[in-house]
Amino acid sequence: MAPILEMKNIVKQFPGVLANDNVNLTVEKGSIHALMGENGAGKSTLMNILYGLYAPSSGQILFNGKEIHITSPKHAIEHGIGMVHQHFMLIPALSVIENVVLGKPENKKVLELKSDAEAFVALGARYNMKIDPYALVSDLAVGQQQRVEILKSIYRGAELLILDEPTAVLTPQEVTELFKIMNQLKEEGKTIIFISHKLKEVLTICDTITVLRLGKSQPSVPSAGTTKEELAEMMVGRKVFLNVDKGPYNPGENVLRMDHVFTKGTHGALNDVSFEIKKGEILGIAGVDGNGQDALIDAITGLCKVSEGKIFIKGNDMTNSSPRDILEQKVSHIPADRHKRGMVSAMTVKENMILISYYKKPFSSGGFLNWKFIEKNAEEIVETFRVKTPSIEEMSGKLSGGNQQKVVLGRELSRDPDFVIAAHPVRGLDIGATEYVHECLVAERDKGGAVLLVSTELDEVLTLADRIAVMYEGRIMGILDKEDFDITRIGMMMAGQNQ
Amino acid sequence: MKKKLSTGDVLIKVLTPIVAVGVALILGMILIALLGKDVGVAMGDFFEGALGNPIRIGDTLSKVAPLTFTALAFAIASRCGLVNIGAEGQFYLGGIAAGLVAIYAPGLGIPGIGGAVVLLLAIIAGFIAGGFWGLIAGWLKVSFGANEVITTVMLNYVATFLNKYLIGYNGPFYDGSGNPQSEAFKVSFERGFLVDGSDMTIAIILGLLALVFYYIFFFKMKKGYEMRVVGLNSTAAEYAGIKVKSNALLAMFLAGGFGGLAGVSELLSAQSRILPDFSSNYGFDGIAVALLGQLNPLGMGLSAVLFAVLKSGGLAMGNKGTISPYIVNAIQAFVIILVVASVFIQDEYTRRKLIRQAKATKGE
């Protein structure tokens, strides 16, 4: 089949950085084409060029064999290029159909919402999607919003659909649904560019894969016959070990015990949560974002009040203790949002290294900070945890995301914890950094530490955890032992069903 | 503080305040010219009045201490993420407390209460009174979430009127002279410090020590570190087990305390009794001094000197009668507006630079 899209020698120069360096991308009509790469590899830049958000510094775009110059998203839509962004571009306060017709060139002065709504519902039916065109977008679940976005692009006549990290917000079942829709679109002759960093998904759904690394495109490969390891190597540029080596599972005594814990609050408050974590084990919390994971961590670390129930750490009742008293129990916390919680961006690396321990000897004594020791300690952590920074005097906000996370990780793990709480520890990190963070967490477990791992990436939980607890609407739906890890079952539990 | 700064950073840091002050002076001259006055004469009066001879220089420098203290009142709160507009009120409270000690303590007949001890007591009383005034705003903030900008401004009014009441005709500390004023201080700082015949007192040394304290507190002490964490990221502070509220209270107490010391240094150096409006705007000038000095101890010291020159030069221009003192106020207002604007320009410069860098590293 003929290519629908050819991007040739695309160069995009930003001040100080070459985001796209002679990128070539050829997409066959009627295929699902994966675009992969680490953060900063240039995927988004390339797609933003295609969608008319950026102008390329040089290069050529052929669409259906004809050279086109796309100057705006409107222009891209007219050519039949649609894009579903990672953060949806829907207006929550408007109804579905109002969002769909927004910006449609055929709109008259008075909108003909009724006929549009009928046509839109009919289109949805073709893909087995039930959609209420008059529902407010803000009332829809995330998965539904995504389907509206996809349908909207199709409705507006997209022949080529760009999906930017579409599975990031979905449960495994919703991912399966999405893949069904994608396959149906493909059968109808539509073309899809699927942006993702999840190796397994890409190999499942895509026909051809193009990897970007450091702004350059690697030669495309067919997904049939390609392995995860090969893909990871293409992305990182060196061999990567996807499976983490763990020592034997040897659980000891309880480190954390949650006993029928409730918290107050409207969204994602804890509802009768009980579980235990033992020495030498990683307990993974699986669940779609916003189902009480934040409340769970806040309750354990003393950052929110427990309204009922008890929390024991190493046998001590720490229910509603102060955050500092809890940290003093040799608890380390790698928070979900490193910018908001984990570090102070406008402070230097060395100042961030003492965020938790600054008041203790030998970091300070007699009310004064001991800068000599602080600097020595910071240098050590930077070296041990391979933080790339010009110096410990650098503002931590200036470091890359991966290195910021290493600052947090290094600080927390160098405190010799008995219990590590890690929330989304690899969010936004590239494969290399992810590998390292995972190694560190497993090392804590193998040393006899207890680890609570909260992640929305099911693969991460499945690889690292010794047991998995699934959360849904603030409740623990169930706790599975390693031999019961089953993605379908976990997926059902993530969606609130328990057979 | 050994941070590597690019030459561009340094240049912009040093140049913006200088340019701001320069532009303000030019605007002032234009204003004077528009009024049909001789700019040359006015400027001559200005510099003659501020720096014309050693005594004048001494008099000018005597204003450095109160300006430094009110700048610190703003800066300390600012480091903790709070906006203290209340230095003016804290100035009054500190001045009143110190003034009362200076009037009444010597007469108590307590053995050992001599001049120096009374001054020490006055300083302590001024610090506590100002600190208490700051603490009210801090308490309203942490207990009820009341915006400290509004409460400190309101407390300024309360403080000035409280002062007017205390020394007014029916007030408890009215001296009965027919003018609203207190009795004369029995003890005060000795004038002629460093420069004979000038108004300068040892208060300027206290101001310098306060700057040193500020530096040591925030960059060498653990409590100061804690306060900076709260100021820069209160969520991270909570995460780290730092008590945000008690830090806010302490910051407002310290800030108010230094505001109070401004009142002490002005009253016991340059004045002889408590009068109705004894501040002449020091509280608000302090904000500009702190902003111009970019909350940096050295920067604030230098900008306090600059503002002292502006204040006394302006006063001299007004006193000569060539131009109205209100024009002098207008010129000072130019300086403040431009200084504040220059801070925004710098922030914008840094922000754009960060965005450029972020784009450069991410490439997305």
Coordinates of N, CA and C in Angstrom, one line a residue, chain B residues 150-257:
Chain B
I150 N -3.6 42.5 53.9 CA -4.7 43.3 54.3 C -4.6 43.6 55.8
T151 N -4.3 42.6 56.6 CA -4.3 42.8 58.1 C -3.2 43.7 58.5
T152 N -2.0 43.6 57.8 CA -0.9 44.4 58.2 C -1.2 45.9 57.9
V153 N -1.8 46.1 56.7 CA -2.1 47.4 56.3 C -3.1 48.0 57.3
M154 N -4.1 47.2 57.7 CA -5.1 47.7 58.7 C -4.4 48.0 60.0
L155 N -3.5 47.2 60.4 CA -2.9 47.4 61.7 C -2.0 48.6 61.7
N156 N -1.6 49.0 60.5 CA -0.8 50.3 60.4 C -1.7 51.5 60.8
Y157 N -3.0 51.5 60.4 CA -3.9 52.5 60.8 C -4.1 52.5 62.3
V158 N -4.4 51.2 62.8 CA -4.6 51.1 64.2 C -3.4 51.7 65.0
A159 N -2.2 51.4 64.6 CA -1.0 51.8 65.3 C -0.9 53.4 65.3
T160 N -1.1 54.0 64.1 CA -0.9 55.4 64.0 C -2.0 56.1 64.9
F161 N -3.2 55.6 64.9 CA -4.2 56.3 65.7 C -4.0 55.9 67.2
L162 N -3.5 54.8 67.5 CA -3.2 54.4 68.9 C -2.2 55.4 69.4
N163 N -1.2 55.7 68.6 CA -0.2 56.7 69.0 C -0.8 58.0 69.3
K164 N -1.7 58.5 68.3 CA -2.3 59.8 68.4 C -3.1 59.9 69.7
Y165 N -3.8 58.7 70.0 CA -4.6 58.7 71.3 C -3.7 58.8 72.5
L166 N -2.6 58.0 72.5 CA -1.8 57.9 73.7 C -1.2 59.2 74.1
I167 N -0.8 60.0 73.1 CA -0.1 61.3 73.4 C -1.1 62.5 73.2
G168 N -2.3 62.2 72.8 CA -3.3 63.3 72.6 C -3.8 63.9 73.9
Y169 N -4.6 64.9 73.7 CA -5.0 65.7 74.9 C -5.6 64.9 76.0
N170 N -6.3 63.8 75.7 CA -6.9 63.0 76.7 C -6.2 61.7 77.0
G171 N -5.0 61.6 76.3 CA -4.3 60.4 76.4 C -3.5 60.2 77.7
P172 N -3.2 59.0 78.0 CA -2.5 58.8 79.3 C -1.1 59.3 79.3
F173 N -0.5 59.5 78.1 CA 0.9 60.0 78.2 C 1.1 61.4 77.6
Y174 N 0.0 62.1 77.6 CA 0.0 63.6 77.2 C 0.8 64.4 78.2
D175 N 1.6 65.3 77.7 CA 2.5 66.0 78.7 C 1.9 67.3 79.2
G176 N 0.7 67.6 78.8 CA 0.0 68.8 79.3 C 0.5 70.1 78.7
S177 N 1.3 70.1 77.7 CA 1.9 71.3 77.2 C 1.0 72.1 76.3
G178 N -0.1 71.5 75.9 CA -1.0 72.2 74.9 C -0.8 71.7 73.5
N179 N 0.3 70.9 73.3 CA 0.5 70.3 72.0 C 0.4 68.8 72.3
P180 N -0.1 68.1 71.3 CA -0.2 66.6 71.5 C 1.2 66.0 71.4
Q181 N 1.7 65.7 72.6 CA 3.1 65.1 72.6 C 3.3 64.5 74.0
S182 N 4.3 63.7 74.1 CA 4.6 63.1 75.4 C 5.7 63.9 76.1
E183 N 6.0 63.5 77.2 CA 7.2 64.2 77.9 C 8.4 63.9 77.1
A184 N 9.5 64.6 77.4 CA 10.8 64.4 76.7 C 11.4 63.2 77.3
F185 N 12.2 62.5 76.4 CA 12.9 61.3 76.8 C 14.0 61.7 77.8
K186 N 14.2 60.9 78.8 CA 15.3 61.2 79.8 C 16.6 60.6 79.3
V187 N 16.4 59.6 78.5 CA 17.6 59.0 78.0 C 17.5 58.8 76.5
S188 N 18.5 59.0 75.7 CA 18.4 58.6 74.3 C 19.8 58.3 73.8
F189 N 19.9 57.9 72.5 CA 21.2 57.6 72.0 C 22.0 58.9 71.8
E190 N 23.3 58.8 72.0 CA 24.1 60.0 72.0 C 24.4 60.4 70.5
R191 N 24.1 61.6 70.2 CA 24.3 62.0 68.8 C 25.8 62.3 68.6
G192 N 26.1 62.5 67.3 CA 27.5 62.9 67.0 C 28.4 61.6 66.9
F193 N 27.8 60.5 66.8 CA 28.5 59.2 66.6 C 29.3 59.3 65.3
L194 N 30.6 59.0 65.4 CA 31.5 59.1 64.2 C 31.7 60.5 63.6
V195 N 30.6 61.2 63.5 CA 30.7 62.6 62.9 C 30.2 63.6 64.0
D196 N 31.1 64.4 64.5 CA 30.7 65.4 65.5 C 29.7 66.3 65.0
G197 N 28.7 66.6 65.8 CA 27.7 67.6 65.4 C 26.6 67.0 64.5
S198 N 26.7 65.8 64.1 CA 25.7 65.2 63.2 C 24.6 64.4 64.1
D199 N 23.6 64.0 63.4 CA 22.5 63.3 64.1 C 22.8 61.8 64.2
M200 N 24.0 61.4 63.7 CA 24.3 60.0 63.7 C 24.5 59.4 65.1
T201 N 23.9 58.2 65.3 CA 24.1 57.6 66.6 C 24.5 56.2 66.4
I202 N 24.7 55.5 67.5 CA 25.2 54.1 67.5 C 24.1 53.2 66.8
A203 N 22.9 53.7 66.6 CA 21.9 52.9 66.0 C 22.3 52.3 64.6
I204 N 23.2 53.1 63.9 CA 23.6 52.6 62.6 C 24.4 51.3 62.8
I205 N 25.1 51.1 63.9 CA 25.8 49.9 64.2 C 24.8 48.8 64.5
L206 N 23.7 49.1 65.2 CA 22.7 48.1 65.4 C 22.1 47.7 64.1
G207 N 21.9 48.6 63.2 CA 21.4 48.2 61.9 C 22.3 47.2 61.2
L208 N 23.6 47.5 61.2 CA 24.6 46.6 60.6 C 24.5 45.3 61.2
L209 N 24.5 45.2 62.6 CA 24.4 44.0 63.3 C 23.1 43.2 62.9
A210 N 22.1 43.9 62.7 CA 20.8 43.3 62.3 C 21.0 42.6 60.9
L211 N 21.7 43.3 60.0 CA 21.9 42.7 58.7 C 22.7 41.4 58.8
V212 N 23.7 41.5 59.7 CA 24.6 40.3 59.9 C 23.7 39.1 60.5
F213 N 22.9 39.5 61.5 CA 22.0 38.5 62.1 C 21.1 37.9 61.0
Y214 N 20.6 38.7 60.2 CA 19.7 38.2 59.1 C 20.4 37.2 58.2
Y215 N 21.7 37.5 57.9 CA 22.4 36.6 57.0 C 22.7 35.3 57.8
I216 N 23.1 35.4 59.0 CA 23.5 34.2 59.8 C 22.2 33.4 60.0
F217 N 21.2 34.0 60.4 CA 19.9 33.3 60.7 C 19.4 32.5 59.5
F218 N 19.4 33.1 58.3 CA 18.8 32.4 57.2 C 19.7 31.5 56.5
F219 N 21.0 31.7 56.6 CA 21.9 30.9 55.8 C 22.8 30.0 56.6
K220 N 22.8 30.2 58.0 CA 23.7 29.4 58.8 C 22.9 28.6 59.8
M221 N 21.7 29.1 60.2 CA 21.0 28.4 61.3 C 19.9 27.5 60.8
K222 N 19.6 26.5 61.6 CA 18.6 25.5 61.1 C 17.2 26.1 61.1
K223 N 16.9 27.0 62.0 CA 15.6 27.6 62.1 C 15.4 28.5 60.8
G224 N 16.4 29.2 60.4 CA 16.3 30.0 59.2 C 16.1 29.2 57.9
Y225 N 16.9 28.0 57.9 CA 16.7 27.1 56.8 C 15.3 26.6 56.7
E226 N 14.8 26.3 57.9 CA 13.4 25.8 58.0 C 12.4 26.8 57.4
M227 N 12.6 28.1 57.9 CA 11.8 29.2 57.4 C 11.8 29.4 55.9
R228 N 13.0 29.3 55.4 CA 13.2 29.4 53.9 C 12.4 28.3 53.2
V229 N 12.5 27.1 53.7 CA 11.8 26.0 53.1 C 10.3 26.3 53.1
V230 N 9.8 26.8 54.2 CA 8.4 27.1 54.3 C 8.0 28.2 53.2
G231 N 8.9 29.2 53.1 CA 8.7 30.3 52.2 C 8.7 29.9 50.8
L232 N 9.6 28.9 50.4 CA 9.8 28.6 49.0 C 8.8 27.5 48.6
N233 N 8.4 26.6 49.5 CA 7.5 25.5 49.2 C 6.9 25.0 50.4
S234 N 5.7 25.5 50.8 CA 5.2 25.1 52.1 C 4.7 23.6 52.0
T235 N 4.3 23.1 50.9 CA 3.9 21.7 50.8 C 5.1 20.8 51.1
A236 N 6.2 21.2 50.5 CA 7.4 20.4 50.8 C 7.8 20.4 52.3
A237 N 7.5 21.6 52.9 CA 7.8 21.8 54.3 C 7.0 20.8 55.1
E238 N 5.7 20.8 54.8 CA 4.8 19.8 55.5 C 5.3 18.4 55.4
Y239 N 5.6 18.1 54.1 CA 6.1 16.7 53.8 C 7.3 16.4 54.7
A240 N 8.2 17.4 54.9 CA 9.4 17.2 55.7 C 9.2 17.2 57.2
G241 N 7.9 17.4 57.6 CA 7.6 17.5 59.0 C 7.9 18.8 59.6
I242 N 8.0 19.9 58.8 CA 8.3 21.2 59.3 C 6.9 21.9 59.6
K243 N 6.8 22.5 60.8 CA 5.5 23.1 61.1 C 5.4 24.5 60.4
V244 N 4.5 24.5 59.5 CA 4.4 25.7 58.7 C 3.8 26.9 59.5
K245 N 2.8 26.6 60.3 CA 2.2 27.6 61.0 C 3.1 28.3 62.1
S246 N 3.8 27.5 62.8 CA 4.6 28.1 63.9 C 5.8 28.9 63.2
N247 N 6.2 28.4 62.0 CA 7.2 29.2 61.4 C 6.7 30.6 60.9
A248 N 5.4 30.6 60.4 CA 4.8 31.8 60.0 C 4.7 32.8 61.2
L249 N 4.3 32.2 62.3 CA 4.2 33.0 63.5 C 5.5 33.6 63.9
L250 N 6.5 32.8 64.0 CA 7.9 33.3 64.3 C 8.4 34.3 63.3
A251 N 8.1 34.1 62.1 CA 8.6 35.0 61.1 C 7.9 36.4 61.3
M252 N 6.6 36.4 61.5 CA 5.9 37.6 61.7 C 6.4 38.3 63.0
F253 N 6.7 37.5 64.0 CA 7.2 38.1 65.3 C 8.5 38.8 65.0
L254 N 9.4 38.1 64.4 CA 10.8 38.6 64.1 C 10.7 39.8 63.2
A255 N 9.8 39.7 62.1 CA 9.7 40.8 61.2 C 9.1 42.0 61.9
G256 N 8.1 41.8 62.7 CA 7.5 42.9 63.5 C 8.6 43.5 64.5
G257 N 9.3 42.6 65.1 CA 10.4 43.0 66.0 C 11.3 44.0 65.4

